Short mmCIF file of N, CA and C in Angstrom, two decimals:
data_model
loop_
_atom_site.label_atom_id
_atom_site.label_comp_id
_atom_site.label_asym_id
_atom_site.label_seq_id
_atom_site.Cartn_x
_atom_site.Cartn_y
_atom_site.Cartn_z
N MET A 1 -10.94 -12.37 -0.07
CA MET A 1 -11.90 -13.22 -0.74
C MET A 1 -11.65 -13.22 -2.25
N ALA A 2 -11.45 -12.05 -2.82
CA ALA A 2 -11.19 -11.97 -4.26
C ALA A 2 -9.86 -12.64 -4.59
N THR A 3 -8.87 -12.49 -3.70
CA THR A 3 -7.57 -13.13 -3.92
C THR A 3 -7.72 -14.65 -3.92
N GLU A 4 -8.55 -15.18 -3.02
CA GLU A 4 -8.77 -16.62 -2.97
C GLU A 4 -9.44 -17.11 -4.26
N TYR A 5 -10.35 -16.28 -4.80
CA TYR A 5 -10.99 -16.63 -6.08
C TYR A 5 -9.94 -16.68 -7.18
N LEU A 6 -9.07 -15.67 -7.23
CA LEU A 6 -8.01 -15.66 -8.24
C LEU A 6 -7.10 -16.87 -8.09
N LEU A 7 -6.79 -17.23 -6.84
CA LEU A 7 -5.92 -18.37 -6.61
C LEU A 7 -6.55 -19.67 -7.11
N SER A 8 -7.87 -19.76 -7.01
CA SER A 8 -8.55 -20.96 -7.50
C SER A 8 -8.46 -21.05 -9.02
N ARG A 9 -8.30 -19.92 -9.68
CA ARG A 9 -8.20 -19.88 -11.14
C ARG A 9 -6.78 -20.16 -11.62
N TYR A 10 -5.77 -19.85 -10.79
CA TYR A 10 -4.37 -20.06 -11.16
C TYR A 10 -3.82 -21.22 -10.35
N LYS A 11 -3.66 -22.34 -10.99
CA LYS A 11 -3.17 -23.53 -10.31
C LYS A 11 -1.72 -23.32 -9.87
N GLY A 12 -1.40 -23.90 -8.74
CA GLY A 12 -0.02 -23.84 -8.28
C GLY A 12 0.24 -22.77 -7.24
N TYR A 13 -0.74 -21.93 -6.93
CA TYR A 13 -0.56 -20.89 -5.92
C TYR A 13 -1.37 -21.23 -4.67
N ALA A 14 -0.67 -21.49 -3.60
CA ALA A 14 -1.36 -21.76 -2.34
C ALA A 14 -1.86 -20.43 -1.78
N ALA A 15 -3.03 -20.43 -1.17
CA ALA A 15 -3.57 -19.20 -0.59
C ALA A 15 -2.64 -18.67 0.49
N TYR A 16 -2.17 -19.55 1.35
CA TYR A 16 -1.25 -19.16 2.41
C TYR A 16 -0.15 -20.20 2.53
N PRO A 17 0.92 -20.03 1.75
CA PRO A 17 2.03 -20.99 1.83
C PRO A 17 2.76 -20.87 3.17
N ALA A 18 3.74 -21.70 3.38
CA ALA A 18 4.53 -21.63 4.61
C ALA A 18 5.10 -20.21 4.75
N PHE A 19 4.96 -19.63 5.92
CA PHE A 19 5.37 -18.24 6.13
C PHE A 19 6.88 -18.08 6.06
N ALA A 20 7.32 -17.01 5.42
CA ALA A 20 8.75 -16.66 5.35
C ALA A 20 8.85 -15.16 5.61
N LEU A 21 9.43 -14.78 6.73
CA LEU A 21 9.54 -13.38 7.13
C LEU A 21 10.29 -12.56 6.10
N GLY A 22 9.69 -11.45 5.68
CA GLY A 22 10.33 -10.53 4.74
C GLY A 22 10.27 -10.96 3.29
N GLN A 23 9.65 -12.09 3.01
CA GLN A 23 9.53 -12.58 1.65
C GLN A 23 8.11 -12.36 1.13
N PRO A 24 7.93 -12.22 -0.18
CA PRO A 24 6.58 -12.08 -0.73
C PRO A 24 5.80 -13.38 -0.58
N ARG A 25 4.50 -13.25 -0.42
CA ARG A 25 3.62 -14.42 -0.26
C ARG A 25 3.51 -15.24 -1.53
N PHE A 26 3.63 -14.58 -2.69
CA PHE A 26 3.51 -15.26 -3.97
C PHE A 26 4.85 -15.24 -4.69
N PRO A 27 5.14 -16.27 -5.49
CA PRO A 27 6.41 -16.31 -6.22
C PRO A 27 6.52 -15.13 -7.19
N GLN A 28 7.71 -14.57 -7.26
CA GLN A 28 7.91 -13.37 -8.08
C GLN A 28 8.50 -13.68 -9.46
N ASP A 29 8.55 -14.96 -9.82
CA ASP A 29 9.15 -15.34 -11.10
C ASP A 29 8.14 -15.39 -12.25
N SER A 30 6.89 -14.98 -11.99
CA SER A 30 5.90 -14.94 -13.06
C SER A 30 5.06 -13.68 -12.92
N PHE A 31 4.44 -13.28 -14.00
CA PHE A 31 3.57 -12.11 -13.96
C PHE A 31 2.45 -12.32 -12.96
N THR A 32 1.84 -13.50 -12.97
CA THR A 32 0.71 -13.78 -12.08
C THR A 32 1.12 -13.65 -10.62
N GLY A 33 2.28 -14.19 -10.27
CA GLY A 33 2.76 -14.08 -8.89
C GLY A 33 3.00 -12.64 -8.48
N ARG A 34 3.60 -11.85 -9.36
CA ARG A 34 3.83 -10.43 -9.06
C ARG A 34 2.51 -9.68 -8.97
N TYR A 35 1.57 -9.99 -9.87
CA TYR A 35 0.25 -9.36 -9.83
C TYR A 35 -0.45 -9.65 -8.51
N LEU A 36 -0.47 -10.91 -8.12
CA LEU A 36 -1.13 -11.29 -6.87
C LEU A 36 -0.45 -10.65 -5.66
N HIS A 37 0.88 -10.52 -5.71
CA HIS A 37 1.61 -9.88 -4.61
C HIS A 37 1.17 -8.42 -4.45
N PHE A 38 1.18 -7.66 -5.54
CA PHE A 38 0.82 -6.25 -5.43
C PHE A 38 -0.66 -6.05 -5.16
N LYS A 39 -1.49 -6.93 -5.69
CA LYS A 39 -2.92 -6.86 -5.39
C LYS A 39 -3.14 -7.08 -3.89
N ASP A 40 -2.37 -7.98 -3.31
CA ASP A 40 -2.47 -8.26 -1.88
C ASP A 40 -1.99 -7.07 -1.05
N ILE A 41 -0.89 -6.48 -1.43
CA ILE A 41 -0.28 -5.39 -0.66
C ILE A 41 -1.14 -4.12 -0.68
N ILE A 42 -1.84 -3.85 -1.79
CA ILE A 42 -2.63 -2.61 -1.88
C ILE A 42 -4.09 -2.83 -1.49
N ASP A 43 -4.36 -3.84 -0.72
CA ASP A 43 -5.71 -4.15 -0.25
C ASP A 43 -6.27 -2.96 0.53
N TRP A 44 -7.37 -2.40 0.10
CA TRP A 44 -7.96 -1.20 0.73
C TRP A 44 -8.42 -1.47 2.15
N LYS A 45 -8.65 -2.72 2.50
CA LYS A 45 -9.12 -3.03 3.85
C LYS A 45 -8.05 -2.73 4.91
N THR A 46 -6.79 -2.64 4.50
CA THR A 46 -5.74 -2.31 5.46
C THR A 46 -5.87 -0.86 5.95
N LEU A 47 -6.61 -0.04 5.22
CA LEU A 47 -6.81 1.35 5.65
C LEU A 47 -7.64 1.43 6.92
N PHE A 48 -8.40 0.39 7.23
CA PHE A 48 -9.29 0.39 8.39
C PHE A 48 -8.72 -0.36 9.59
N ALA A 49 -7.46 -0.74 9.53
CA ALA A 49 -6.84 -1.45 10.65
C ALA A 49 -6.71 -0.51 11.85
N THR A 50 -6.92 -1.05 13.03
CA THR A 50 -6.85 -0.26 14.27
C THR A 50 -5.44 -0.32 14.86
N LYS A 51 -5.20 0.49 15.87
CA LYS A 51 -3.92 0.44 16.58
C LYS A 51 -3.68 -0.94 17.17
N ASN A 52 -4.76 -1.55 17.66
CA ASN A 52 -4.65 -2.90 18.22
C ASN A 52 -4.25 -3.91 17.14
N ASP A 53 -4.79 -3.76 15.93
CA ASP A 53 -4.41 -4.64 14.81
C ASP A 53 -2.92 -4.49 14.51
N HIS A 54 -2.45 -3.24 14.51
CA HIS A 54 -1.02 -2.99 14.25
C HIS A 54 -0.15 -3.60 15.35
N LYS A 55 -0.58 -3.42 16.60
CA LYS A 55 0.18 -3.97 17.72
C LYS A 55 0.25 -5.49 17.63
N THR A 56 -0.88 -6.12 17.32
CA THR A 56 -0.92 -7.57 17.19
C THR A 56 0.01 -8.03 16.06
N ALA A 57 -0.02 -7.33 14.93
CA ALA A 57 0.83 -7.68 13.80
C ALA A 57 2.31 -7.58 14.19
N PHE A 58 2.69 -6.48 14.84
CA PHE A 58 4.09 -6.31 15.26
C PHE A 58 4.50 -7.38 16.28
N ASP A 59 3.58 -7.72 17.19
CA ASP A 59 3.87 -8.76 18.18
C ASP A 59 4.11 -10.11 17.51
N LEU A 60 3.23 -10.48 16.58
CA LEU A 60 3.39 -11.75 15.87
C LEU A 60 4.71 -11.80 15.11
N LEU A 61 5.01 -10.72 14.38
CA LEU A 61 6.24 -10.70 13.59
C LEU A 61 7.48 -10.67 14.49
N GLY A 62 7.38 -9.98 15.62
CA GLY A 62 8.49 -9.94 16.57
C GLY A 62 8.77 -11.31 17.18
N ARG A 63 7.72 -12.03 17.52
CA ARG A 63 7.89 -13.37 18.08
C ARG A 63 8.51 -14.30 17.04
N TRP A 64 8.08 -14.18 15.79
CA TRP A 64 8.65 -15.01 14.72
C TRP A 64 10.12 -14.69 14.53
N LYS A 65 10.43 -13.39 14.54
CA LYS A 65 11.82 -12.96 14.34
C LYS A 65 12.71 -13.46 15.49
N ALA A 66 12.13 -13.57 16.68
CA ALA A 66 12.88 -14.05 17.85
C ALA A 66 13.08 -15.56 17.83
N GLY A 67 12.49 -16.24 16.84
CA GLY A 67 12.70 -17.68 16.71
C GLY A 67 11.56 -18.54 17.20
N GLU A 68 10.52 -17.94 17.72
CA GLU A 68 9.36 -18.70 18.18
C GLU A 68 8.58 -19.21 16.98
N ARG A 69 8.07 -20.41 17.09
CA ARG A 69 7.26 -20.99 16.02
C ARG A 69 6.05 -21.69 16.63
N GLY A 70 5.00 -21.89 15.82
CA GLY A 70 3.84 -22.66 16.24
C GLY A 70 2.81 -21.88 17.04
N PHE A 71 2.97 -20.58 17.20
CA PHE A 71 2.02 -19.78 17.98
C PHE A 71 0.93 -19.17 17.12
N ALA A 72 1.08 -19.23 15.79
CA ALA A 72 0.09 -18.65 14.87
C ALA A 72 0.09 -19.45 13.58
N THR A 73 -1.01 -19.35 12.86
CA THR A 73 -1.10 -20.04 11.57
C THR A 73 -0.34 -19.24 10.50
N ASP A 74 -0.07 -19.90 9.38
CA ASP A 74 0.57 -19.20 8.26
C ASP A 74 -0.29 -18.04 7.79
N GLU A 75 -1.61 -18.24 7.77
CA GLU A 75 -2.52 -17.18 7.35
C GLU A 75 -2.39 -15.96 8.27
N GLN A 76 -2.35 -16.16 9.57
CA GLN A 76 -2.20 -15.04 10.51
C GLN A 76 -0.87 -14.32 10.30
N MET A 77 0.18 -15.07 10.04
CA MET A 77 1.50 -14.46 9.85
C MET A 77 1.54 -13.66 8.55
N TRP A 78 0.97 -14.22 7.46
CA TRP A 78 0.96 -13.48 6.19
C TRP A 78 0.13 -12.21 6.31
N LYS A 79 -0.99 -12.28 7.01
CA LYS A 79 -1.82 -11.09 7.19
C LYS A 79 -1.12 -10.04 8.04
N ALA A 80 -0.37 -10.48 9.06
CA ALA A 80 0.39 -9.54 9.89
C ALA A 80 1.47 -8.85 9.06
N GLN A 81 2.17 -9.62 8.24
CA GLN A 81 3.23 -9.02 7.41
C GLN A 81 2.63 -8.06 6.38
N LYS A 82 1.49 -8.44 5.80
CA LYS A 82 0.82 -7.56 4.82
C LYS A 82 0.44 -6.23 5.48
N LEU A 83 -0.12 -6.29 6.67
CA LEU A 83 -0.53 -5.08 7.37
C LEU A 83 0.68 -4.19 7.66
N LYS A 84 1.76 -4.79 8.10
CA LYS A 84 2.97 -4.00 8.40
C LYS A 84 3.53 -3.38 7.12
N GLN A 85 3.64 -4.18 6.05
CA GLN A 85 4.22 -3.67 4.81
C GLN A 85 3.35 -2.61 4.14
N SER A 86 2.04 -2.70 4.30
CA SER A 86 1.17 -1.75 3.62
C SER A 86 0.92 -0.48 4.42
N THR A 87 1.28 -0.48 5.71
CA THR A 87 0.96 0.65 6.58
C THR A 87 2.18 1.44 7.03
N PHE A 88 3.31 0.77 7.20
CA PHE A 88 4.50 1.41 7.75
C PHE A 88 5.61 1.50 6.71
N HIS A 89 6.34 2.62 6.73
CA HIS A 89 7.41 2.84 5.77
C HIS A 89 8.55 1.86 6.06
N PRO A 90 9.08 1.18 5.03
CA PRO A 90 10.12 0.17 5.27
C PRO A 90 11.45 0.74 5.77
N ASP A 91 11.78 1.99 5.40
CA ASP A 91 13.06 2.57 5.82
C ASP A 91 12.96 3.29 7.16
N THR A 92 11.90 4.06 7.36
CA THR A 92 11.79 4.86 8.58
C THR A 92 10.99 4.18 9.68
N GLY A 93 10.12 3.25 9.31
CA GLY A 93 9.26 2.59 10.28
C GLY A 93 8.08 3.43 10.71
N GLU A 94 7.94 4.61 10.13
CA GLU A 94 6.84 5.51 10.48
C GLU A 94 5.55 5.05 9.79
N LYS A 95 4.43 5.29 10.46
CA LYS A 95 3.13 4.98 9.89
C LYS A 95 2.84 5.99 8.78
N ILE A 96 2.43 5.49 7.64
CA ILE A 96 2.11 6.35 6.50
C ILE A 96 0.65 6.77 6.61
N PHE A 97 0.41 8.07 6.46
CA PHE A 97 -0.95 8.61 6.50
C PHE A 97 -1.81 7.89 5.46
N PRO A 98 -3.03 7.45 5.81
CA PRO A 98 -3.83 6.63 4.90
C PRO A 98 -4.01 7.20 3.48
N ALA A 99 -4.17 8.49 3.33
CA ALA A 99 -4.37 9.07 1.99
C ALA A 99 -3.13 8.95 1.12
N PHE A 100 -1.97 8.69 1.73
CA PHE A 100 -0.72 8.63 0.97
C PHE A 100 -0.17 7.22 0.85
N ARG A 101 -0.89 6.22 1.36
CA ARG A 101 -0.49 4.82 1.18
C ARG A 101 -0.90 4.37 -0.21
N MET A 102 -0.24 3.34 -0.71
CA MET A 102 -0.61 2.82 -2.02
C MET A 102 -2.04 2.26 -1.98
N ALA A 103 -2.46 1.72 -0.84
CA ALA A 103 -3.82 1.20 -0.72
C ALA A 103 -4.85 2.33 -0.73
N GLY A 104 -4.43 3.54 -0.42
CA GLY A 104 -5.34 4.67 -0.38
C GLY A 104 -5.29 5.54 -1.62
N TYR A 105 -4.46 5.18 -2.58
CA TYR A 105 -4.28 6.02 -3.76
C TYR A 105 -5.59 6.20 -4.53
N VAL A 106 -6.29 5.12 -4.79
CA VAL A 106 -7.56 5.23 -5.54
C VAL A 106 -8.68 5.80 -4.67
N PRO A 107 -8.89 5.28 -3.45
CA PRO A 107 -10.00 5.84 -2.65
C PRO A 107 -9.87 7.33 -2.36
N PHE A 108 -8.65 7.84 -2.23
CA PHE A 108 -8.49 9.27 -1.96
C PHE A 108 -8.22 10.07 -3.23
N GLY A 109 -7.75 9.42 -4.29
CA GLY A 109 -7.43 10.12 -5.53
C GLY A 109 -8.63 10.40 -6.41
N TRP A 110 -9.75 9.73 -6.17
CA TRP A 110 -10.92 9.93 -7.03
C TRP A 110 -11.44 11.36 -6.94
N ILE A 111 -11.18 12.03 -5.83
CA ILE A 111 -11.67 13.40 -5.66
C ILE A 111 -11.02 14.31 -6.71
N THR A 112 -9.69 14.24 -6.82
CA THR A 112 -9.01 15.10 -7.79
C THR A 112 -9.31 14.65 -9.21
N VAL A 113 -9.43 13.35 -9.43
CA VAL A 113 -9.75 12.88 -10.78
C VAL A 113 -11.12 13.38 -11.21
N THR A 114 -12.08 13.37 -10.30
CA THR A 114 -13.41 13.90 -10.61
C THR A 114 -13.32 15.38 -10.97
N GLY A 115 -12.53 16.12 -10.21
CA GLY A 115 -12.35 17.54 -10.50
C GLY A 115 -11.71 17.77 -11.86
N LEU A 116 -10.77 16.89 -12.23
CA LEU A 116 -10.10 17.02 -13.53
C LEU A 116 -11.05 16.73 -14.70
N LEU A 117 -12.09 15.97 -14.43
CA LEU A 117 -13.02 15.59 -15.50
C LEU A 117 -14.24 16.49 -15.61
N LEU A 118 -14.28 17.58 -14.86
CA LEU A 118 -15.42 18.50 -14.93
C LEU A 118 -15.58 19.06 -16.34
N ARG A 119 -16.82 19.22 -16.75
CA ARG A 119 -17.10 19.78 -18.08
C ARG A 119 -16.84 21.27 -18.10
N SER A 120 -16.29 21.75 -19.16
CA SER A 120 -16.08 23.18 -19.42
C SER A 120 -15.51 23.93 -18.21
N PRO A 121 -14.36 23.53 -17.72
CA PRO A 121 -13.81 24.23 -16.56
C PRO A 121 -13.23 25.58 -16.95
N SER A 122 -13.25 26.49 -16.01
CA SER A 122 -12.58 27.78 -16.23
C SER A 122 -11.08 27.54 -16.09
N THR A 123 -10.30 28.52 -16.46
CA THR A 123 -8.85 28.39 -16.34
C THR A 123 -8.45 28.24 -14.87
N ALA A 124 -9.08 29.01 -14.00
CA ALA A 124 -8.76 28.93 -12.58
C ALA A 124 -9.11 27.54 -12.01
N THR A 125 -10.25 27.00 -12.41
CA THR A 125 -10.67 25.68 -11.95
C THR A 125 -9.70 24.61 -12.44
N MET A 126 -9.31 24.71 -13.70
CA MET A 126 -8.39 23.75 -14.28
C MET A 126 -7.04 23.80 -13.56
N ILE A 127 -6.55 24.99 -13.29
CA ILE A 127 -5.27 25.14 -12.58
C ILE A 127 -5.38 24.58 -11.16
N PHE A 128 -6.50 24.85 -10.47
CA PHE A 128 -6.67 24.33 -9.12
C PHE A 128 -6.63 22.81 -9.11
N TRP A 129 -7.40 22.14 -10.00
CA TRP A 129 -7.46 20.68 -9.99
C TRP A 129 -6.15 20.06 -10.43
N GLN A 130 -5.44 20.70 -11.34
CA GLN A 130 -4.10 20.21 -11.72
C GLN A 130 -3.16 20.30 -10.52
N TRP A 131 -3.22 21.42 -9.80
CA TRP A 131 -2.39 21.61 -8.62
C TRP A 131 -2.74 20.57 -7.54
N ALA A 132 -4.04 20.36 -7.30
CA ALA A 132 -4.47 19.38 -6.29
C ALA A 132 -4.00 17.97 -6.67
N ASN A 133 -4.13 17.62 -7.95
CA ASN A 133 -3.70 16.30 -8.41
C ASN A 133 -2.19 16.12 -8.27
N GLN A 134 -1.43 17.12 -8.71
CA GLN A 134 0.03 17.04 -8.62
C GLN A 134 0.48 17.01 -7.16
N SER A 135 -0.19 17.77 -6.30
CA SER A 135 0.17 17.77 -4.88
C SER A 135 -0.09 16.41 -4.24
N HIS A 136 -1.24 15.83 -4.56
CA HIS A 136 -1.56 14.50 -4.02
C HIS A 136 -0.55 13.47 -4.52
N ASN A 137 -0.24 13.49 -5.81
CA ASN A 137 0.76 12.56 -6.36
C ASN A 137 2.12 12.76 -5.71
N ALA A 138 2.52 14.01 -5.51
CA ALA A 138 3.82 14.28 -4.88
C ALA A 138 3.85 13.77 -3.45
N LEU A 139 2.76 13.95 -2.72
CA LEU A 139 2.72 13.48 -1.34
C LEU A 139 2.70 11.95 -1.25
N VAL A 140 2.02 11.30 -2.18
CA VAL A 140 2.05 9.83 -2.22
C VAL A 140 3.47 9.36 -2.51
N ASN A 141 4.10 9.97 -3.50
CA ASN A 141 5.47 9.59 -3.84
C ASN A 141 6.43 9.88 -2.69
N TYR A 142 6.26 11.00 -2.01
CA TYR A 142 7.14 11.34 -0.89
C TYR A 142 6.94 10.37 0.27
N ALA A 143 5.70 10.03 0.57
CA ALA A 143 5.41 9.13 1.69
C ALA A 143 5.95 7.73 1.43
N ASN A 144 6.05 7.33 0.16
CA ASN A 144 6.52 5.99 -0.20
C ASN A 144 7.93 6.01 -0.80
N ARG A 145 8.67 7.07 -0.53
CA ARG A 145 10.00 7.25 -1.12
C ARG A 145 11.02 6.26 -0.56
N ASN A 146 12.16 6.22 -1.21
CA ASN A 146 13.32 5.54 -0.67
C ASN A 146 13.93 6.49 0.35
N ALA A 147 13.77 6.18 1.63
CA ALA A 147 14.21 7.10 2.68
C ALA A 147 15.63 6.85 3.13
N SER A 148 16.37 6.01 2.40
CA SER A 148 17.76 5.80 2.77
C SER A 148 18.59 7.04 2.42
N GLN A 149 18.04 7.91 1.56
CA GLN A 149 18.68 9.19 1.25
C GLN A 149 17.71 10.30 1.66
N VAL A 150 18.24 11.36 2.24
CA VAL A 150 17.41 12.45 2.74
C VAL A 150 16.80 13.21 1.56
N GLN A 151 15.50 13.47 1.66
CA GLN A 151 14.80 14.26 0.64
C GLN A 151 13.88 15.21 1.37
N LYS A 152 13.87 16.44 0.98
CA LYS A 152 13.05 17.45 1.62
C LYS A 152 11.65 17.49 1.02
N LEU A 153 10.64 17.53 1.89
CA LEU A 153 9.25 17.57 1.44
C LEU A 153 8.98 18.82 0.62
N ALA A 154 9.49 19.95 1.06
CA ALA A 154 9.27 21.21 0.34
C ALA A 154 9.83 21.13 -1.08
N LEU A 155 11.00 20.53 -1.24
CA LEU A 155 11.61 20.39 -2.56
C LEU A 155 10.75 19.47 -3.43
N ALA A 156 10.26 18.36 -2.87
CA ALA A 156 9.43 17.43 -3.63
C ALA A 156 8.15 18.11 -4.10
N LEU A 157 7.50 18.86 -3.22
CA LEU A 157 6.26 19.55 -3.59
C LEU A 157 6.50 20.64 -4.62
N SER A 158 7.56 21.43 -4.42
CA SER A 158 7.82 22.52 -5.37
C SER A 158 8.16 21.96 -6.75
N ASN A 159 8.90 20.86 -6.82
CA ASN A 159 9.19 20.25 -8.11
C ASN A 159 7.92 19.76 -8.80
N ALA A 160 7.03 19.16 -8.03
CA ALA A 160 5.78 18.64 -8.61
C ALA A 160 4.91 19.78 -9.12
N ILE A 161 4.85 20.86 -8.36
CA ILE A 161 3.98 21.98 -8.74
C ILE A 161 4.57 22.74 -9.93
N LEU A 162 5.89 22.87 -9.97
CA LEU A 162 6.53 23.59 -11.07
C LEU A 162 6.45 22.82 -12.37
N LEU A 163 6.25 21.50 -12.30
CA LEU A 163 6.21 20.69 -13.50
C LEU A 163 4.80 20.55 -14.08
N ILE A 164 3.86 21.31 -13.58
CA ILE A 164 2.47 21.23 -14.08
C ILE A 164 2.42 21.49 -15.55
#
């Protein structure tokens, strides 16, 4: 709904243009197009998608990839692609845990940010919240990493914690 409002303010952007598999919904040659693309991909509502929603999205995209056309609207296809891109890792195909998805960064990160903003923290409290924040950031980065090269989770976490 908010995206549709933004689209009404920026002339030239169709809410749901003709579907193109693997391509962004908005043109990437302008700041506005890139902004709308990332705003769409990090939609917090994707955190509440069910297994059935994921199955439907994969089925729609699979049928499109197989060459079938006319079985779904452009809106349904764009929403299916958004759900797949925001929930599953592009290299491994594994489902990303909701707290470590880009859509979940703010809803789950507010806990550590609140802890970091406590008044007059003790040294132990400050160290704990710094550790929790760095650990959450490291796990988000690891879950969304470039998986074409092997990276060890333990190494990623130890580097993040040592750099406090």
